[in-house]
Short mmCIF file of C-alpha atoms and ligand atoms in Angstrom, two decimals:
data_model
loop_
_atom_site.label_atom_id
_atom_site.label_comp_id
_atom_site.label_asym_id
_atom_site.label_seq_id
_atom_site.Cartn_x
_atom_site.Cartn_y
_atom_site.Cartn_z
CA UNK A 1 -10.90 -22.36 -13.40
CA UNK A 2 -14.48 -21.25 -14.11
CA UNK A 3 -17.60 -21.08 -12.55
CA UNK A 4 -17.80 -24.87 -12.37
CA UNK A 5 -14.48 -25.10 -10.51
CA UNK A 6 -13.25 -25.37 -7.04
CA UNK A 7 -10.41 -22.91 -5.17
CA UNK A 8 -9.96 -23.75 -1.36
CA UNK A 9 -7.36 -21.42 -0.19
CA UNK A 10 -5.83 -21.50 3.14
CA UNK A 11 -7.39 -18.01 5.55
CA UNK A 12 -3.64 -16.86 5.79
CA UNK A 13 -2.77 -16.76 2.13
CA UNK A 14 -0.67 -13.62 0.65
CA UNK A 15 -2.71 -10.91 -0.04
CA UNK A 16 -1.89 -11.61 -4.42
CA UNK A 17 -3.67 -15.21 -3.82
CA UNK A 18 -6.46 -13.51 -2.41
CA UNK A 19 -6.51 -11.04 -5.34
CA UNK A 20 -5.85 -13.64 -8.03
CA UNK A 21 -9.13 -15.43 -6.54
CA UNK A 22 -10.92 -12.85 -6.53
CA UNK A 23 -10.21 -12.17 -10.42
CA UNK A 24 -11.61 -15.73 -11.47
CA UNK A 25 -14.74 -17.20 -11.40
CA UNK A 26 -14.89 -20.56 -9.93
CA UNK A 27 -16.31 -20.69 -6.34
CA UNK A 28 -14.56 -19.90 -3.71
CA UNK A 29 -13.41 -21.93 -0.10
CA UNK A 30 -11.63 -20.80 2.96
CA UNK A 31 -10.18 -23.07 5.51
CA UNK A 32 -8.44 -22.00 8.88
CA UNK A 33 -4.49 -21.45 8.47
CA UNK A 34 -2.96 -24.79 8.27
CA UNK A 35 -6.21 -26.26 9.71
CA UNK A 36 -6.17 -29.77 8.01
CA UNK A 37 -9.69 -30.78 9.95
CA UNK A 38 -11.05 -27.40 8.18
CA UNK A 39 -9.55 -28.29 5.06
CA UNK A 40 -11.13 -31.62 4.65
CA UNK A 41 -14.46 -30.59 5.11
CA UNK A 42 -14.01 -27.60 2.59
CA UNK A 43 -12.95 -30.17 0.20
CA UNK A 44 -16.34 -32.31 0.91
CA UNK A 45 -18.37 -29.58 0.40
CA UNK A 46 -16.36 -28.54 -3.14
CA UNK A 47 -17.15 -32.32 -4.57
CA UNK A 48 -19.71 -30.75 -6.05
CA UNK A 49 -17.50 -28.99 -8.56
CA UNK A 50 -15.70 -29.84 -11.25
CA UNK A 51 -11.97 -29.26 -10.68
CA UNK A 52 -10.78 -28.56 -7.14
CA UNK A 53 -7.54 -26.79 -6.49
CA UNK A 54 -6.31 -26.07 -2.96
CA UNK A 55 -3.76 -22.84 -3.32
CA UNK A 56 -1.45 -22.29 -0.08
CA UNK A 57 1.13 -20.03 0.50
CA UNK A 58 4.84 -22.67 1.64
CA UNK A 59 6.03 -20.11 4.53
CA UNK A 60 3.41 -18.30 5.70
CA UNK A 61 5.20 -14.44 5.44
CA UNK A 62 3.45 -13.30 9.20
CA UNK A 63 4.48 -16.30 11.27
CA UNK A 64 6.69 -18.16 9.52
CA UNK A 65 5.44 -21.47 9.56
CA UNK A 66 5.79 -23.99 6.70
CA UNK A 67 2.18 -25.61 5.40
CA UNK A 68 1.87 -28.96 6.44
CA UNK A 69 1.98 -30.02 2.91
CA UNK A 70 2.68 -34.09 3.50
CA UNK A 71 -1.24 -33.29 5.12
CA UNK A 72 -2.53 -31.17 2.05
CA UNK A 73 -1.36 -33.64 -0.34
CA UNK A 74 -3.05 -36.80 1.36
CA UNK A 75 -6.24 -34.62 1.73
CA UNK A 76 -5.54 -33.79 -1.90
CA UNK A 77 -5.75 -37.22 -3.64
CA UNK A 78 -8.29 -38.72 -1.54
CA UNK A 79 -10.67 -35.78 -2.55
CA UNK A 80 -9.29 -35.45 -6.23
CA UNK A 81 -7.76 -31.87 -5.70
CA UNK A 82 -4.93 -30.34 -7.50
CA UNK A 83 -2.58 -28.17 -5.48
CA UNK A 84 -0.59 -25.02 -5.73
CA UNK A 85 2.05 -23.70 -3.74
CA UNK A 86 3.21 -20.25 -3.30
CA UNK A 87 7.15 -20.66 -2.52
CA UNK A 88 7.79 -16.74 -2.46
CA UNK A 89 9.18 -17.00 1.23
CA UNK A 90 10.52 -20.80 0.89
CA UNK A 91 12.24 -21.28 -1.90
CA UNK A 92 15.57 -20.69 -1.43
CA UNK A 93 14.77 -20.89 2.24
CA UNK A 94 13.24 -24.25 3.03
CA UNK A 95 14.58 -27.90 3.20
CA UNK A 96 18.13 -28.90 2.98
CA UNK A 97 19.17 -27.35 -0.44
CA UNK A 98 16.88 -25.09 -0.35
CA UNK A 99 14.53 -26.34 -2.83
CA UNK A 100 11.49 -25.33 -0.90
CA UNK A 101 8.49 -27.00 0.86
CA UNK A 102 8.17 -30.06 -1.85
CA UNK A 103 12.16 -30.45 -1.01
CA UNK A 104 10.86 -30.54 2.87
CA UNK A 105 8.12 -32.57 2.69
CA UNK A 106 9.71 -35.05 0.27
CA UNK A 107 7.10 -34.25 -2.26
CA UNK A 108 9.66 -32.77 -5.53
CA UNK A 109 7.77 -33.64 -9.12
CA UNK A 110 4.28 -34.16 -7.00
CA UNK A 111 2.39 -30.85 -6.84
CA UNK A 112 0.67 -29.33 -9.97
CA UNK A 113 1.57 -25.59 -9.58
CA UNK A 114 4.66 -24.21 -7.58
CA UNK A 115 5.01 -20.14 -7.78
CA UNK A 116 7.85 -18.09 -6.31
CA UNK A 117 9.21 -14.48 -6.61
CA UNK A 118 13.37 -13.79 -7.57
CA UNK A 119 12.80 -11.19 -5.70
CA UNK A 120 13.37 -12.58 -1.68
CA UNK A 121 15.95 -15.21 -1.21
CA UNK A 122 17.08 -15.01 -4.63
CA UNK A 123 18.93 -11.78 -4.73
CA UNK A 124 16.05 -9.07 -3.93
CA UNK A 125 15.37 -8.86 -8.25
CA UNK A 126 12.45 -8.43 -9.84
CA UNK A 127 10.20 -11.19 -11.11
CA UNK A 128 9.33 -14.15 -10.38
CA UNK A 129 8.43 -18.14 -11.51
CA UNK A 130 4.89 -20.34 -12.61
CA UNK A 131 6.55 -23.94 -12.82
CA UNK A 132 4.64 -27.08 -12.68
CA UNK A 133 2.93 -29.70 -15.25
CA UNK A 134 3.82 -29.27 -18.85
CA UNK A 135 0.42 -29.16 -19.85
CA UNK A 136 -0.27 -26.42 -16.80
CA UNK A 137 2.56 -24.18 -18.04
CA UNK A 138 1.63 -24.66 -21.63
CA UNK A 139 -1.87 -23.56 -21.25
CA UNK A 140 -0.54 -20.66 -18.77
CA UNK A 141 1.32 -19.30 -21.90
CA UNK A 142 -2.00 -19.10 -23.86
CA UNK A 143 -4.28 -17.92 -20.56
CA UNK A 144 -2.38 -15.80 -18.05
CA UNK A 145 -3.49 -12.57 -18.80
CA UNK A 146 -0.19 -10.80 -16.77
CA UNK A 147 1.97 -13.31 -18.49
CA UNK A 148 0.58 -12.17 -22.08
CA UNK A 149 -0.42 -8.59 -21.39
CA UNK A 150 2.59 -6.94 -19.70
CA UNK A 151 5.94 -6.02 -20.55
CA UNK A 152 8.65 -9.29 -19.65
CA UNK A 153 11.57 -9.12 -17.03
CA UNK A 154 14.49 -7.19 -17.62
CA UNK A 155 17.23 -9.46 -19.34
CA UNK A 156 19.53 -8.62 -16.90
CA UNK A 157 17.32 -9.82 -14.21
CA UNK A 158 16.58 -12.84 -16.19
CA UNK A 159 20.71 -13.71 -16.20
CA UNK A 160 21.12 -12.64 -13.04
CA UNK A 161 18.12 -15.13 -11.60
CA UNK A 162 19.57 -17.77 -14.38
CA UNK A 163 22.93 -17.43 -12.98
CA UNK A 164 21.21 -17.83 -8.96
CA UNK A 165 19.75 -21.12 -9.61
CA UNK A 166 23.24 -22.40 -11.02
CA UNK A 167 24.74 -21.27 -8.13
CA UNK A 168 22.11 -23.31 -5.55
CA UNK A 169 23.38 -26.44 -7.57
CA UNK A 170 27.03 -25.13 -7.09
CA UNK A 171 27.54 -25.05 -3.35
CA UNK A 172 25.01 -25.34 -0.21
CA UNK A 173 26.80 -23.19 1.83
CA UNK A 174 24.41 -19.98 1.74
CA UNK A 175 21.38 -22.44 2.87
CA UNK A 176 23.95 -23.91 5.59
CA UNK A 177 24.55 -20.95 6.54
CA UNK A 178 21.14 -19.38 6.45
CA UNK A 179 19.58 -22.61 8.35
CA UNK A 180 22.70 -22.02 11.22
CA UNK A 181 21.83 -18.63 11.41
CA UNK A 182 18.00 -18.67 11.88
CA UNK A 183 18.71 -21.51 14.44
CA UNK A 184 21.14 -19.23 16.48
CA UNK A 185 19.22 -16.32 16.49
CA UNK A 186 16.09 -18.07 17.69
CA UNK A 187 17.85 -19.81 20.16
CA UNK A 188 19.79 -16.71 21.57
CA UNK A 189 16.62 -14.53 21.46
CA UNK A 190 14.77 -17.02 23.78
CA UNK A 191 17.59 -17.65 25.78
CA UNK A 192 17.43 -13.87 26.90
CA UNK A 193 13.80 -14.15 27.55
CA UNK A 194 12.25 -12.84 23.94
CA UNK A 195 9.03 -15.03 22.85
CA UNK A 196 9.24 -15.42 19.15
CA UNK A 197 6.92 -18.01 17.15
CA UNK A 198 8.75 -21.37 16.44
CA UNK A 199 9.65 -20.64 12.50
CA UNK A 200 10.86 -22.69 10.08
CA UNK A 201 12.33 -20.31 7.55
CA UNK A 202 14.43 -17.07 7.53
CA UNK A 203 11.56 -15.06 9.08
CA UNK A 204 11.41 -14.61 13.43
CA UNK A 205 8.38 -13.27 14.60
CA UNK A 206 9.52 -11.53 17.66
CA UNK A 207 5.48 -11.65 19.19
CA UNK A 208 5.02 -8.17 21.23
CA UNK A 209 1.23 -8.43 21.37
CA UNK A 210 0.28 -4.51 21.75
CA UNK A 211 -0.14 -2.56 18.86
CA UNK A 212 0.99 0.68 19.92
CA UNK A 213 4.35 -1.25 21.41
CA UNK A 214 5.20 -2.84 18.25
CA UNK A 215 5.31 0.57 16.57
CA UNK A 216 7.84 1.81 19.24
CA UNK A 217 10.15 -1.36 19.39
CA UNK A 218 10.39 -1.10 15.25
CA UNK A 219 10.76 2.65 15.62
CA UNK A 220 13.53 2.37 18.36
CA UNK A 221 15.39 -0.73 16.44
CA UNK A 222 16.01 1.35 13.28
CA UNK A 223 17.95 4.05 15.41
CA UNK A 224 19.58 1.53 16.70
CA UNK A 225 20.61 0.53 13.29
CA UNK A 226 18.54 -2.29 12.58
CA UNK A 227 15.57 -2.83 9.91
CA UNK A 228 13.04 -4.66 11.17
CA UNK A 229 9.27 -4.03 10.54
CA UNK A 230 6.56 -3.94 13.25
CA UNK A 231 3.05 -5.39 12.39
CA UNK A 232 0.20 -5.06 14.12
CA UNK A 233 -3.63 -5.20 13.24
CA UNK A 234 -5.22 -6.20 10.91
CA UNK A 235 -1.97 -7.27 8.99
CA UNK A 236 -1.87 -9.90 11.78
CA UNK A 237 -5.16 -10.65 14.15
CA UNK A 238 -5.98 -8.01 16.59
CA UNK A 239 -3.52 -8.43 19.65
CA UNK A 240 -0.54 -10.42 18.24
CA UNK A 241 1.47 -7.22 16.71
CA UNK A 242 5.00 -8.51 16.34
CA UNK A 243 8.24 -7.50 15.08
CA UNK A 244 9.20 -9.54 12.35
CA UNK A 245 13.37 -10.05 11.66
CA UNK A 246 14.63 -11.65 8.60
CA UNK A 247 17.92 -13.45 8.63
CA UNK A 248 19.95 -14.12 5.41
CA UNK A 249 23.36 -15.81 5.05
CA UNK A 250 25.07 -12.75 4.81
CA UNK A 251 24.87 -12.70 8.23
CA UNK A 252 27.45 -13.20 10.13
CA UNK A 253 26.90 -14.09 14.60
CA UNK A 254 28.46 -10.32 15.32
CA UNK A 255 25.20 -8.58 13.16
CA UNK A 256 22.89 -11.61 15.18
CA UNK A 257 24.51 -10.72 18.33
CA UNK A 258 23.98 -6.77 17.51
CA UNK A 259 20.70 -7.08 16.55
CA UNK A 260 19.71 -9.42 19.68
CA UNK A 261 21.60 -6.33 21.95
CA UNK A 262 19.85 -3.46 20.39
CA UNK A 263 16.48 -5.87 21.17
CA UNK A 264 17.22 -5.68 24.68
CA UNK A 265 18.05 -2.35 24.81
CA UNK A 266 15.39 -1.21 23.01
CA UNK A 267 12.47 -3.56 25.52
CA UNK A 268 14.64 -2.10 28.70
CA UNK A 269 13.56 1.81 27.23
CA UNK A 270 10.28 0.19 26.75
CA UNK A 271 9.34 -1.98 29.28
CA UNK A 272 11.39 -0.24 32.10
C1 LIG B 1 6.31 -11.52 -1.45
C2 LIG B 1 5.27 -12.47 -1.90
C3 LIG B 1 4.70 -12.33 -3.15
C4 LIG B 1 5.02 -11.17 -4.08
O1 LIG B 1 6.24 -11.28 -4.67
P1 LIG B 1 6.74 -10.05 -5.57
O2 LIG B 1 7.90 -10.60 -6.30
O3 LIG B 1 7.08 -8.95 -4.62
O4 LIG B 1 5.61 -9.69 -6.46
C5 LIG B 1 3.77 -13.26 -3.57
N1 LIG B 1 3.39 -14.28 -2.75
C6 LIG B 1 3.92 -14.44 -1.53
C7 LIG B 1 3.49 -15.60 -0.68
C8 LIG B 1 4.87 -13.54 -1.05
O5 LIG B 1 5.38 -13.70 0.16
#
């Protein structure tokens, strides 16, 4: 992309989108998180360019929401945008096999640029993945300036991330099991009064709203033996700090249940 071009990235986008905008020249956009109506008229104003790519993170890491990417796409080809996906928190997470938003949505073989990281639901490694067009990739090789300039991944984490995608194609039962699991927990944390933001991957964003509360729940949850991290401002807007809780499949319903007790322990201290 170069001065000429087009980048219309969604407000919400991890903080490495931001960055990797900020390193190129084309022009930027900015639409409201998920805000198709927004996104459509940043794509009108960015006919003026040459190339037009719209860059959106697939699980938004705060909230947990999936992009509505059956919406991006439509908006896509009827303004003659490419589009890029960051899969970091979906792949491995999102849509029956775990495949990731294009797996959700329906969309496999469709989008230009997918991106993901080994390094969250596939095993906690270092590293991570550019896939996409042929020609994309190809030029990538040539052009990314990380790509050419640093060191590459460890072969051991290469095998071991090698051997994690053969295993996906093996068995479903980990995303079964992950899918069951986020589903319980949400269900059992509302069910006992908790009001946590309607996800649709492995993170639960348990909303406490105060700042200084947020801090005291995440404090109070690590002594009771669970790691959870509190956010608050301006990681997320000012007056929606949250605890956020990430499920896996190693999970079993006794470390759900145990987490969901030390919760109510811990707002009982708090909240009297
Ligand atoms: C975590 C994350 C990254 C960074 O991945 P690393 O492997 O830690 O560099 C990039 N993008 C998104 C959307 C993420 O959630």
């Amino acid at each position: 992309m170069t001065e000429e071009d087009a980048i219309i990235s969604d407000a919400l986008n991890h903080a490495s989108i931001i960055d990797g905008v900020r390193l190129c020249k084309a022009q930027r956009y900015r639409y409201a998180n998920a805000d198709m109506a927004d996104l459509e008229e940043q794509l009108k104003a960015a006919q003026k360019n040459r190339f037009r790519i719209i860059v959106t993170d697939g699980v938004f890491s705060m909230d947990g929401n999936v992009c509505p990417l059956d919406k991006i796409y439509e908006l896509a080809n009827k303004y003659d945008a490419m589009v890029m996906v960051d899969e970091s928190h979906s792949a491995g997470v999102v849509g029956k096999t775990g495949r990731g938003v294009t797996e959700r949505y329906n969309l496999r073989g469709k989008i230009e640029i997918l991106t993901g990281t080994l390094g969250k639901a596939f095993g906690g490694a270092m590293g991570g993945f550019t896939t996409g067009k042929k020609e994309i990739i190809d030029m990538l090789r040539q052009r990314s300036r990380p790509y050419l300039f640093s060191n590459s991944m460890a072969p051991g984490l290469v095998a071991a991330g090698i051997r994690m995608f053969e295993m996906m194609s093996e068995t479903n039962t980990l995303q079964d099991k992950l899918h069951e699991n986020t589903d319980y927990f949400l269900r059992r944390m509302k069910e006992e009064g908790f009001d946590c933001k309607p996800s649709e991957s492995a993170i639960c964003a348990v909303m406490i709203y105060d700042a200084a509360k947020s801090q005291q729940y995440a404090a109070k949850m690590q002594e009771e033996g669970i790691f959870v991290t509190g956010f608050y401002y301006p990681v997320v807007p000012k007056g929606q700090a949250r605890i956020r809780v990430q499920i896996s499949a190693a999970h079993e319903h006794e470390h759900l249940d145990k987490c969901i007790e030390a919760f109510k322990k811990v707002r009982k201290e708090i909240e009297g």
